[in-house]
PDB file of C-alpha atoms in Angstrom:
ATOM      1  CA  UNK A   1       0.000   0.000   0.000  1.00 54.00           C
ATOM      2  CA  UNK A   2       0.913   3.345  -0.722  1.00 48.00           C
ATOM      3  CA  UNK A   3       1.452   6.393   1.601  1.00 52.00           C
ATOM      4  CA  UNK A   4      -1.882   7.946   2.011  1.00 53.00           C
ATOM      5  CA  UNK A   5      -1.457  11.839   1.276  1.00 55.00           C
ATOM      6  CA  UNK A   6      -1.988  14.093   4.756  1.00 58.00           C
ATOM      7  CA  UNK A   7      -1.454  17.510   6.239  1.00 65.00           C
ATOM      8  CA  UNK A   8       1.642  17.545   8.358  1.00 68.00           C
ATOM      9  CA  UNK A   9      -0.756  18.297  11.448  1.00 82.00           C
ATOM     10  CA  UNK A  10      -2.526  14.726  11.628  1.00 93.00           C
ATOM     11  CA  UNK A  11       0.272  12.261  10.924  1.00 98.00           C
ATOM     12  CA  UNK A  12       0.575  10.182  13.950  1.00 99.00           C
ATOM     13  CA  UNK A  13       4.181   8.472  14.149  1.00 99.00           C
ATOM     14  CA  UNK A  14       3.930   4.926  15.730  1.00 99.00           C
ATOM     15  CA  UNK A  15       7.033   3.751  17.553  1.00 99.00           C
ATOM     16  CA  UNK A  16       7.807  -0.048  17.935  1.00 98.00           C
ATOM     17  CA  UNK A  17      11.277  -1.649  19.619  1.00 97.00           C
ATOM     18  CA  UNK A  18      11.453  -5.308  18.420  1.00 98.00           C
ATOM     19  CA  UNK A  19      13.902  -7.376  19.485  1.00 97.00           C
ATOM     20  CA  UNK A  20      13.127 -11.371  18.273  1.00 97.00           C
ATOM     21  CA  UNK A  21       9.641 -10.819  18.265  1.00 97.00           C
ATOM     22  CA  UNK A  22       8.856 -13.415  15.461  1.00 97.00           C
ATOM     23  CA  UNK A  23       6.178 -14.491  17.699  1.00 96.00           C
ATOM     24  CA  UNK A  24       4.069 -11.800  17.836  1.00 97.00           C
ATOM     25  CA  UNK A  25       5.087  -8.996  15.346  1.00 98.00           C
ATOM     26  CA  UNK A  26       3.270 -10.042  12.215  1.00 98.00           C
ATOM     27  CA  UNK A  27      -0.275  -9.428  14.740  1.00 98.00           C
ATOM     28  CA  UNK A  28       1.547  -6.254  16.089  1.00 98.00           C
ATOM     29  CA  UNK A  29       1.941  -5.251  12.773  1.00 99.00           C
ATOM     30  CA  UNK A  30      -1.339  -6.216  10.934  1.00 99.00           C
ATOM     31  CA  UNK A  31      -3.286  -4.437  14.599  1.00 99.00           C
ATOM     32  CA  UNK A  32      -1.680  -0.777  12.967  1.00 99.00           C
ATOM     33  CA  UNK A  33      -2.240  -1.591   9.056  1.00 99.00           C
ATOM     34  CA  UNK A  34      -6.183  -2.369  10.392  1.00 99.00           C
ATOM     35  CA  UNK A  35      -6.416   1.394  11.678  1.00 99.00           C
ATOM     36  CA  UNK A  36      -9.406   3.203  10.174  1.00 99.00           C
ATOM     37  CA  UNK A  37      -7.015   6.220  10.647  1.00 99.00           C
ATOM     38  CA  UNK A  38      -4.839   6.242   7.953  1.00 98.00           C
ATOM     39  CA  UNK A  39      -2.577   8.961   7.889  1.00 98.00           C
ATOM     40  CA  UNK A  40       0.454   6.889  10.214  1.00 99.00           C
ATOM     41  CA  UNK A  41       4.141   5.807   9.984  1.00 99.00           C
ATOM     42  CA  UNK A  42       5.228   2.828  11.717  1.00 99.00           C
ATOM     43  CA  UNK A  43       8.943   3.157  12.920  1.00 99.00           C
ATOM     44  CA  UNK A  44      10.005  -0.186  13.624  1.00 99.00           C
ATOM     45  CA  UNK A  45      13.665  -0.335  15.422  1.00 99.00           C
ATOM     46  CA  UNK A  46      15.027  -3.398  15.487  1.00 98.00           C
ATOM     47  CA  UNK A  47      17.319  -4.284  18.488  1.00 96.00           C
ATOM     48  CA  UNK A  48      19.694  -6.824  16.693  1.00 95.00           C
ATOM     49  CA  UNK A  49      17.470  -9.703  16.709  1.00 97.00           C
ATOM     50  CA  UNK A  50      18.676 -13.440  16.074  1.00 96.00           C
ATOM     51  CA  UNK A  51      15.743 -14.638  15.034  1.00 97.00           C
ATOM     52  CA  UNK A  52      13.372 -13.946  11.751  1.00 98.00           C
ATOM     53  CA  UNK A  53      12.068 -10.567  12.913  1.00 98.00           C
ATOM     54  CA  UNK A  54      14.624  -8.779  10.371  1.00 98.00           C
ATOM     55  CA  UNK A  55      13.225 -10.187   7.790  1.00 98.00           C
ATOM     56  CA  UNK A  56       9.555 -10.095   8.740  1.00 98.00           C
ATOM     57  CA  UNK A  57      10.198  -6.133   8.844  1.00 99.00           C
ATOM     58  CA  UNK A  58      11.191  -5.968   5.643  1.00 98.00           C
ATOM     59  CA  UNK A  59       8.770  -8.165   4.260  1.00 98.00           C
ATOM     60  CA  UNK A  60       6.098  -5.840   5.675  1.00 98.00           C
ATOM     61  CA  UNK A  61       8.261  -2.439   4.227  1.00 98.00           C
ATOM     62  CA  UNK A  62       7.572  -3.951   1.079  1.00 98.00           C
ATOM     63  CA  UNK A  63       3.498  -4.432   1.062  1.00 98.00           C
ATOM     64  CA  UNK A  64       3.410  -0.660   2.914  1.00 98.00           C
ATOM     65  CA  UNK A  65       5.107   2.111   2.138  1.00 98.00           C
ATOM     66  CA  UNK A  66       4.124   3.268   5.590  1.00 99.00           C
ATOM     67  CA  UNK A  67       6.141   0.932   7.345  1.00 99.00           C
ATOM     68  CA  UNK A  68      10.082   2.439   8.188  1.00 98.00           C
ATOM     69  CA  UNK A  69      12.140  -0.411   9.516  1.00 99.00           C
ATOM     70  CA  UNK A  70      15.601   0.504  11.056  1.00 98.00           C
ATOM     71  CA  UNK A  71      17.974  -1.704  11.711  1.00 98.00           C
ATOM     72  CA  UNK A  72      20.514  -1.807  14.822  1.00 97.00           C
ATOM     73  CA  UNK A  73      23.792  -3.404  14.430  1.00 95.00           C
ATOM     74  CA  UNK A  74      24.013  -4.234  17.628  1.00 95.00           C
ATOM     75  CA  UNK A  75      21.607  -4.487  20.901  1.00 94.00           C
ATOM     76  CA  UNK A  76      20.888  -1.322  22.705  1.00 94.00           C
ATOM     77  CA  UNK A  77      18.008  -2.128  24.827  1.00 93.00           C
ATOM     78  CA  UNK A  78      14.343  -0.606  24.225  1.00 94.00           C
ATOM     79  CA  UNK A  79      15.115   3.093  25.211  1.00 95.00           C
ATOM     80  CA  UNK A  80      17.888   3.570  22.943  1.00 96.00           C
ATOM     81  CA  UNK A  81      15.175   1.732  20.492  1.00 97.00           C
ATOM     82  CA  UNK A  82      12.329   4.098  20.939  1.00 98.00           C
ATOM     83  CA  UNK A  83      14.789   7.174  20.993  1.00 98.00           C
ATOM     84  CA  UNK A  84      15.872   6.214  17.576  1.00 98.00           C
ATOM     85  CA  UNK A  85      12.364   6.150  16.047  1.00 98.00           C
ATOM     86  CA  UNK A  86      11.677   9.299  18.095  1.00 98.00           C
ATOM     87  CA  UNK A  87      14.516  11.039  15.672  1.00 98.00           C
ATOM     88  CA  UNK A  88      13.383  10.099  12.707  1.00 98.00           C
ATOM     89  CA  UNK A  89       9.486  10.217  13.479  1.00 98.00           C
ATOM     90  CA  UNK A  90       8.021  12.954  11.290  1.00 98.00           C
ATOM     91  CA  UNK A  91       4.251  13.167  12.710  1.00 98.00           C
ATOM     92  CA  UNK A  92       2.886  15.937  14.789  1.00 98.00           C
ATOM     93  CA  UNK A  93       1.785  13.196  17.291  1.00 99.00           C
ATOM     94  CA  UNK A  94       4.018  10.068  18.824  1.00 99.00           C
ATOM     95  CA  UNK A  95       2.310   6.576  19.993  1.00 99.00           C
ATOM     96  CA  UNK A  96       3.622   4.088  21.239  1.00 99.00           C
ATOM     97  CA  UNK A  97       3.168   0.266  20.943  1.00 98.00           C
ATOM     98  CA  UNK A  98       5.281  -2.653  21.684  1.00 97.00           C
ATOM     99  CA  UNK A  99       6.361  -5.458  19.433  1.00 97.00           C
ATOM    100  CA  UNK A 100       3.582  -8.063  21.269  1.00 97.00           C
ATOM    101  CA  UNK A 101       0.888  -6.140  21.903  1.00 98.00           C
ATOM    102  CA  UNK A 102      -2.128  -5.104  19.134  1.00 98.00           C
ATOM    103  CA  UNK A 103      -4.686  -1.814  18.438  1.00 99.00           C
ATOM    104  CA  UNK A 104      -8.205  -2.260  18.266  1.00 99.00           C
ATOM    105  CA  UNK A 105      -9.402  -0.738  14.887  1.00 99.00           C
ATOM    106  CA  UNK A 106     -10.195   2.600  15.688  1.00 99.00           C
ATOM    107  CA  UNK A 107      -7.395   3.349  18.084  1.00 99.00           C
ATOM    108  CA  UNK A 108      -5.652   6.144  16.659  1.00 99.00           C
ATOM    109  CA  UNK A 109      -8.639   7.810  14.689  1.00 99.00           C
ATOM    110  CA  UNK A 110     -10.784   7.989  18.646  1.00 99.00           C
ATOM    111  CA  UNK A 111      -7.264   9.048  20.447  1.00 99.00           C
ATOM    112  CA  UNK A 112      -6.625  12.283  17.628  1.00 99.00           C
ATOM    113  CA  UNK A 113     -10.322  13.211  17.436  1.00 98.00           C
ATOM    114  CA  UNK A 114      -9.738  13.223  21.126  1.00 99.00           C
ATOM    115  CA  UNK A 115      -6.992  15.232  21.847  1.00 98.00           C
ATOM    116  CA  UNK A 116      -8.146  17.762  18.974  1.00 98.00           C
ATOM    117  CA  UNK A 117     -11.613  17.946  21.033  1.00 98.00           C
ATOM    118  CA  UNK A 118      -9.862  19.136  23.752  1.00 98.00           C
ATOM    119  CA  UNK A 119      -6.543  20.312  22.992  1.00 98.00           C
ATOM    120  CA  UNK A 120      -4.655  17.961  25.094  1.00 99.00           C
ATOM    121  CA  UNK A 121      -1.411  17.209  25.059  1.00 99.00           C
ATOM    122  CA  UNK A 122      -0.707  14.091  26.634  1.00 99.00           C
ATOM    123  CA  UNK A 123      -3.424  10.834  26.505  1.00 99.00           C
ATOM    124  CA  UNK A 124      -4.024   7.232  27.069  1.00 99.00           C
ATOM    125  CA  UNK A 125      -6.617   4.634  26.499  1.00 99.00           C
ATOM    126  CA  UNK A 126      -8.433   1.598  28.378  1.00 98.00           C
ATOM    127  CA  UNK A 127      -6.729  -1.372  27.434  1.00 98.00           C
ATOM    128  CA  UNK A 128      -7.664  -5.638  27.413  1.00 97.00           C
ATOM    129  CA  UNK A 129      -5.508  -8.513  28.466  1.00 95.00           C
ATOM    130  CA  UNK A 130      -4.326 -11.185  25.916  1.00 96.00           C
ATOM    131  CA  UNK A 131      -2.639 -14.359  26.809  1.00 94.00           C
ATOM    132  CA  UNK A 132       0.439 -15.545  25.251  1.00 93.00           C
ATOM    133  CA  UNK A 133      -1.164 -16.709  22.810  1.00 92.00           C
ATOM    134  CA  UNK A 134      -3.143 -13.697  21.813  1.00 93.00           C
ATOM    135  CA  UNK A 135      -6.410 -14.776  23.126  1.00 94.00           C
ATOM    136  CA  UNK A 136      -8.610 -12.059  24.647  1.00 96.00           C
ATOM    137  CA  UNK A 137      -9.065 -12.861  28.178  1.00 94.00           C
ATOM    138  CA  UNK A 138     -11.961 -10.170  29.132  1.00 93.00           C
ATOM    139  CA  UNK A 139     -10.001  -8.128  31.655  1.00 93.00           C
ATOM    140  CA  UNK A 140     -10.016  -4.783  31.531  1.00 94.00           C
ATOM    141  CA  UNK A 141      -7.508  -2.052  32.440  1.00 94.00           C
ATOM    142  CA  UNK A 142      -9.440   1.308  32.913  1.00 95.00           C
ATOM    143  CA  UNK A 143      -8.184   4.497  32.528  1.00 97.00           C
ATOM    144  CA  UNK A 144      -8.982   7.355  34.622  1.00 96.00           C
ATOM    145  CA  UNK A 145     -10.296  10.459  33.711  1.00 97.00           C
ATOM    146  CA  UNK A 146      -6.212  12.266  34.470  1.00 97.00           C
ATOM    147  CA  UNK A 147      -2.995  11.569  35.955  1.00 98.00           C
ATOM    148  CA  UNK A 148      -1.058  14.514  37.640  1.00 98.00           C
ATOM    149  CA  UNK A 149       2.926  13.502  38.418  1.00 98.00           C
ATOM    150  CA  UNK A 150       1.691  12.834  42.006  1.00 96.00           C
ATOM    151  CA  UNK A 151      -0.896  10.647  40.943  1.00 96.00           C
ATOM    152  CA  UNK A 152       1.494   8.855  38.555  1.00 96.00           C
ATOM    153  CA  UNK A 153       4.324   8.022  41.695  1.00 96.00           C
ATOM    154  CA  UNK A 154       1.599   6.223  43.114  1.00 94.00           C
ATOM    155  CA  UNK A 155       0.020   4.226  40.425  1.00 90.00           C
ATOM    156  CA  UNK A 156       1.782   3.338  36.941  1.00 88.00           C
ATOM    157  CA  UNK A 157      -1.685   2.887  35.655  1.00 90.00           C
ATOM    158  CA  UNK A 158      -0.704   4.510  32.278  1.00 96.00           C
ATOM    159  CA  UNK A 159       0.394   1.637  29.740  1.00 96.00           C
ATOM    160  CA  UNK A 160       2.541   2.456  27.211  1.00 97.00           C
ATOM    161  CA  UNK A 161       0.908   0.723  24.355  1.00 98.00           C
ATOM    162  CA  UNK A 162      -1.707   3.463  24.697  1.00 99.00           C
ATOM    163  CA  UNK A 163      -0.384   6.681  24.924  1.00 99.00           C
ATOM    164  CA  UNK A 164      -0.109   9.193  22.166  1.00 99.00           C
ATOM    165  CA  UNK A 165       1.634  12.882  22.571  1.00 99.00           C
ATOM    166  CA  UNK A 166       1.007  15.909  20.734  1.00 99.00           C
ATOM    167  CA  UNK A 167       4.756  16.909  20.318  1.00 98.00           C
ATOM    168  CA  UNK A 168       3.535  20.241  18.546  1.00 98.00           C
ATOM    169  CA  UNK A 169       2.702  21.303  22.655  1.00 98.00           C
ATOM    170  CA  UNK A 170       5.356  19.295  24.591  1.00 98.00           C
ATOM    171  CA  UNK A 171       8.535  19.652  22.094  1.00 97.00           C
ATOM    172  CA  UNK A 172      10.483  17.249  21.121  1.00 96.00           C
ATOM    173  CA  UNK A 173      11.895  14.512  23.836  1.00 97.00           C
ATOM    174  CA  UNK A 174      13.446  11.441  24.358  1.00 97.00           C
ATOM    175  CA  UNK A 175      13.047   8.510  26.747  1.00 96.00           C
ATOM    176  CA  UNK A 176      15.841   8.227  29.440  1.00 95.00           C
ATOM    177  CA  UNK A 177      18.795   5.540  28.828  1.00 90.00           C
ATOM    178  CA  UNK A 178      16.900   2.763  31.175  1.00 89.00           C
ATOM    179  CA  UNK A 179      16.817  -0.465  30.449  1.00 82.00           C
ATOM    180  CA  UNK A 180      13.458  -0.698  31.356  1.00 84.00           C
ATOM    181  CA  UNK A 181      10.408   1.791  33.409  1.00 90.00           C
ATOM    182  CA  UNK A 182      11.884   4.040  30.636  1.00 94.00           C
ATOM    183  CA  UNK A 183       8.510   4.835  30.190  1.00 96.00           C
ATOM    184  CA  UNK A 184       7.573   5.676  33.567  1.00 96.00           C
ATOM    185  CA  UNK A 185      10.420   7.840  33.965  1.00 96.00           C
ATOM    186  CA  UNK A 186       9.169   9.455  30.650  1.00 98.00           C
ATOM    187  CA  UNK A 187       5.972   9.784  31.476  1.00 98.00           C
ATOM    188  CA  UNK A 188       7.130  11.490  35.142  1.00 98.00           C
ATOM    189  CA  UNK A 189       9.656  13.786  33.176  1.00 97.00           C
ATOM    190  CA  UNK A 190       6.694  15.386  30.985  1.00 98.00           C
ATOM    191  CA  UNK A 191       4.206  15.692  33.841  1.00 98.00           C
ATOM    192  CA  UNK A 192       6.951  17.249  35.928  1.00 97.00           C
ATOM    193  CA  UNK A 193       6.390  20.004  33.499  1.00 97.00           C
ATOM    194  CA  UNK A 194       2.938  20.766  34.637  1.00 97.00           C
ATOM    195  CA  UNK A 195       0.973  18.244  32.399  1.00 98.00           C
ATOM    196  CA  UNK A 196      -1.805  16.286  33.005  1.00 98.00           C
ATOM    197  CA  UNK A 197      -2.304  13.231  31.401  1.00 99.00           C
ATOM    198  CA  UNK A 198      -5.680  12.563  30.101  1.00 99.00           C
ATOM    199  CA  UNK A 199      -7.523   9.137  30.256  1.00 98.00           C
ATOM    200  CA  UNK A 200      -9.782   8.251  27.504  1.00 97.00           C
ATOM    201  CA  UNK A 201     -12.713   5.737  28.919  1.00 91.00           C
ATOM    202  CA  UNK A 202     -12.854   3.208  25.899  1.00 98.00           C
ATOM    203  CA  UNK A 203     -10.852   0.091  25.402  1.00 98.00           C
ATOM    204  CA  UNK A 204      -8.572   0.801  22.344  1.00 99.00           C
ATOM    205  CA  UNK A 205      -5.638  -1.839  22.786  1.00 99.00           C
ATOM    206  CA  UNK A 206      -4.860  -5.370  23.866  1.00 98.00           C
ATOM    207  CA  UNK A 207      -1.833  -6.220  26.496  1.00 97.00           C
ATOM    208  CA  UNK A 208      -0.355  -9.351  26.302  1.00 96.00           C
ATOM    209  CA  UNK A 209       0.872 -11.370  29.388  1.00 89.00           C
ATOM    210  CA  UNK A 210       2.776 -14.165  30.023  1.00 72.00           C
ATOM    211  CA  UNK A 211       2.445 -17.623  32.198  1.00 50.00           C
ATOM    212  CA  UNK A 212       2.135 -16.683  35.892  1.00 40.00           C
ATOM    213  CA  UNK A 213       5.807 -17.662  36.536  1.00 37.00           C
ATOM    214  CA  UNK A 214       6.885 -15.125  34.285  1.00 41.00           C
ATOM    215  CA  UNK A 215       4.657 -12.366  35.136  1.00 43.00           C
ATOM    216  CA  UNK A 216       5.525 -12.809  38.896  1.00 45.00           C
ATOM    217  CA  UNK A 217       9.472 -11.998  38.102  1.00 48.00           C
ATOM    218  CA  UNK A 218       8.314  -9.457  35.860  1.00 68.00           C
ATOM    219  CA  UNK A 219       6.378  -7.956  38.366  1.00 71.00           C
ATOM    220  CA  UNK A 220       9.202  -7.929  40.918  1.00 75.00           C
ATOM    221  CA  UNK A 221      11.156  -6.693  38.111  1.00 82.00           C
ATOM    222  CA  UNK A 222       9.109  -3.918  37.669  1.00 83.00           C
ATOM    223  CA  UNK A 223       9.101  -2.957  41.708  1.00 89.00           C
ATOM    224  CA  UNK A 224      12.693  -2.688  41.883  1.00 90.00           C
ATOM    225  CA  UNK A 225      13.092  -0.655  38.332  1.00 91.00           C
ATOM    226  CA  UNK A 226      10.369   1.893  40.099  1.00 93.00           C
ATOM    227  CA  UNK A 227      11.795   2.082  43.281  1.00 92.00           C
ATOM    228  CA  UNK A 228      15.138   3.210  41.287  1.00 92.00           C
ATOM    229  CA  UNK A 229      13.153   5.669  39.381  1.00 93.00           C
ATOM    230  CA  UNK A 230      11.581   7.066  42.339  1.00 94.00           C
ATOM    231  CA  UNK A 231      15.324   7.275  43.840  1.00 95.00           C
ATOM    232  CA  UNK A 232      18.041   7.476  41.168  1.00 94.00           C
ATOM    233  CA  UNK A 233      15.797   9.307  38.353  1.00 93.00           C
ATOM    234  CA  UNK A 234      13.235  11.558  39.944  1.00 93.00           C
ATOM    235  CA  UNK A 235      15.319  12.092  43.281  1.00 95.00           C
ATOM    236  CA  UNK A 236      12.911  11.676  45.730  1.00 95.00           C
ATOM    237  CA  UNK A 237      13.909  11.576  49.377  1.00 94.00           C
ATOM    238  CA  UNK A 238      14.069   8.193  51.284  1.00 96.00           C
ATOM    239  CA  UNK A 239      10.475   8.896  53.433  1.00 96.00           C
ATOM    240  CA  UNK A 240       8.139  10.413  49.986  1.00 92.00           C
ATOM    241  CA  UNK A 241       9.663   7.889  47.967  1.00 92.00           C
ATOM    242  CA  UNK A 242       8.302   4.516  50.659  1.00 95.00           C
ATOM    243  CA  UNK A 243       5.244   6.653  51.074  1.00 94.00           C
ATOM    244  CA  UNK A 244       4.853   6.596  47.217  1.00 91.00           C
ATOM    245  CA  UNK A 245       5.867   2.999  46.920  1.00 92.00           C
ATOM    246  CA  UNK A 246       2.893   1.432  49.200  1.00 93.00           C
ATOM    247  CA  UNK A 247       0.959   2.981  47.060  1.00 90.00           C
ATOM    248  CA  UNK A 248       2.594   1.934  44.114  1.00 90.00           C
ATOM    249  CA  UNK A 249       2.471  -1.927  45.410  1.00 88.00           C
ATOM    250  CA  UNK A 250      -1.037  -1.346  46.321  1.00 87.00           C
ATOM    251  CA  UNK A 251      -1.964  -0.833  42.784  1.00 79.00           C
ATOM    252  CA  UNK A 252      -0.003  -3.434  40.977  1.00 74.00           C
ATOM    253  CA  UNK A 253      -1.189  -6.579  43.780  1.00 72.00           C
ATOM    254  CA  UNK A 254      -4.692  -5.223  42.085  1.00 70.00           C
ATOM    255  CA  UNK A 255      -3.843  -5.269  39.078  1.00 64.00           C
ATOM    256  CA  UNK A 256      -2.246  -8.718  39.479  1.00 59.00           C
ATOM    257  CA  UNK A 257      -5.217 -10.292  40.749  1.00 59.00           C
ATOM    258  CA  UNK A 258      -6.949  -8.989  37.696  1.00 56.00           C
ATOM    259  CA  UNK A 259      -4.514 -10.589  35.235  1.00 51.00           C
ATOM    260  CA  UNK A 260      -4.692 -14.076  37.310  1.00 52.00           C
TER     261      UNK A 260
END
């Protein structure tokens, strides 16, 4: 498919790490081709893969022209990933979505119509669970109506796959060199500023999880990489940054028990 013309002012830049994602990419990819909005560019960065992700990418560059694979020569983690499509994204608006996760149809065309409603800046959707497998599972993730940088210490209820930035209002940026809770600590930096993140209440993208086993370390993972955000990144003293933390482990046992 061909590059569908546009005005500079609605392109929306997608921005996808993949690192072997054979798995999973083909559905990642086919979720953003789907979009009743079609005025996108999907930045795929590959991460040095080993497996046949290179050459899924440029399989898919070839049936649309809207599809920009680049190609690292050697593994930099996701930040360094994302931060790479950031530079050469050339839409007015940024969203993000990673290499195992999907869209529902009308994803980006809801989100823009959205933000333009409104003028906002900063937004994110509902979003469904998936098993490994890609099977829907019927849990929801919410999203509430905003998120202030306070709100956001305490519960990392914003998930990445669903956010989409109006760059035109925040300027250009870039996601810290983490190798992972980049996007917490990018999320943090921007409403640092004074923004508010706004929640859209519809269901516009599907989260997949893994076997319990995994998703148990990953969720212990997760704690540790926040508590060093809280402390290394955003520089919070010892007492605010436990008094954020309970609440931050408050919200993620919940939304554990919803995934189970």
């Amino acid at each position: 498919m061909m590059a569908a013309e546009h005005d500079d002012n609605t392109l929306i830049s997608v921005i996808t790490p993949t690192y072997c994602a054979e798995k999973t990419i083909q559905q990642t990819i086919q979720s953003v081709r789907a979009q009743t909005w079609p005025y996108w560019e999907l930045i795929l960065v590959d991460d040095a893969s080993s497996d046949q992700t290179c050459a899924m990418l440029r399989e898919a560059a070839k049936e649309d022209t809207r599809i920009r694979p680049i190609f690292l020569g050697e593994n930099h983690g996701a930040a360094f990933a994302r931060n790479t499509a950031l530079d050469h994204a050339k839409g007015r608006y940024v969203a993000f979505l990673d290499s195992d996760d999907c869209w529902k149809p009308r994803k980006l065309e809801n989100q823009l119509r959205f933000m333009e409603m409104h003028q906002y800046a900063f937004t994110f959707t509902g979003y469904e669970l998936m098993d490994a497998e890609g099977h829907l599972l019927n849990k929801i993730v919410s999203a509430p109506k905003r998120v202030t940088y306070k709100r956001m210490l305490k519960n990392t209820i914003v998930g990445c796959l669903t956010v989409m930035i109006d760059r035109k209002q925040t300027g250009t940026f870039h996601m810290p060199d983490l190798r992972s809770r980049q996007d917490l600590a990018t999320w943090l930096s921007l409403l640092k500023t004074g923004l508010v993140a706004y929640g859209m209440d519809e269901v516009l993208a599907e989260y997949r999880i893994s076997g319990k086993t995994s998703l148990s370390g990953n969720k212990w993972k997760a704690a540790k990489k926040t508590w060093f955000v809280y402390r290394n990144v955003e520089r919070l003293p010892l007492i605010p940054s436990c008094w954020y933390f309970v609440h931050y482990a408050a919200h993620a046992l919940m939304k554990r028990m919803i995934s189970i």
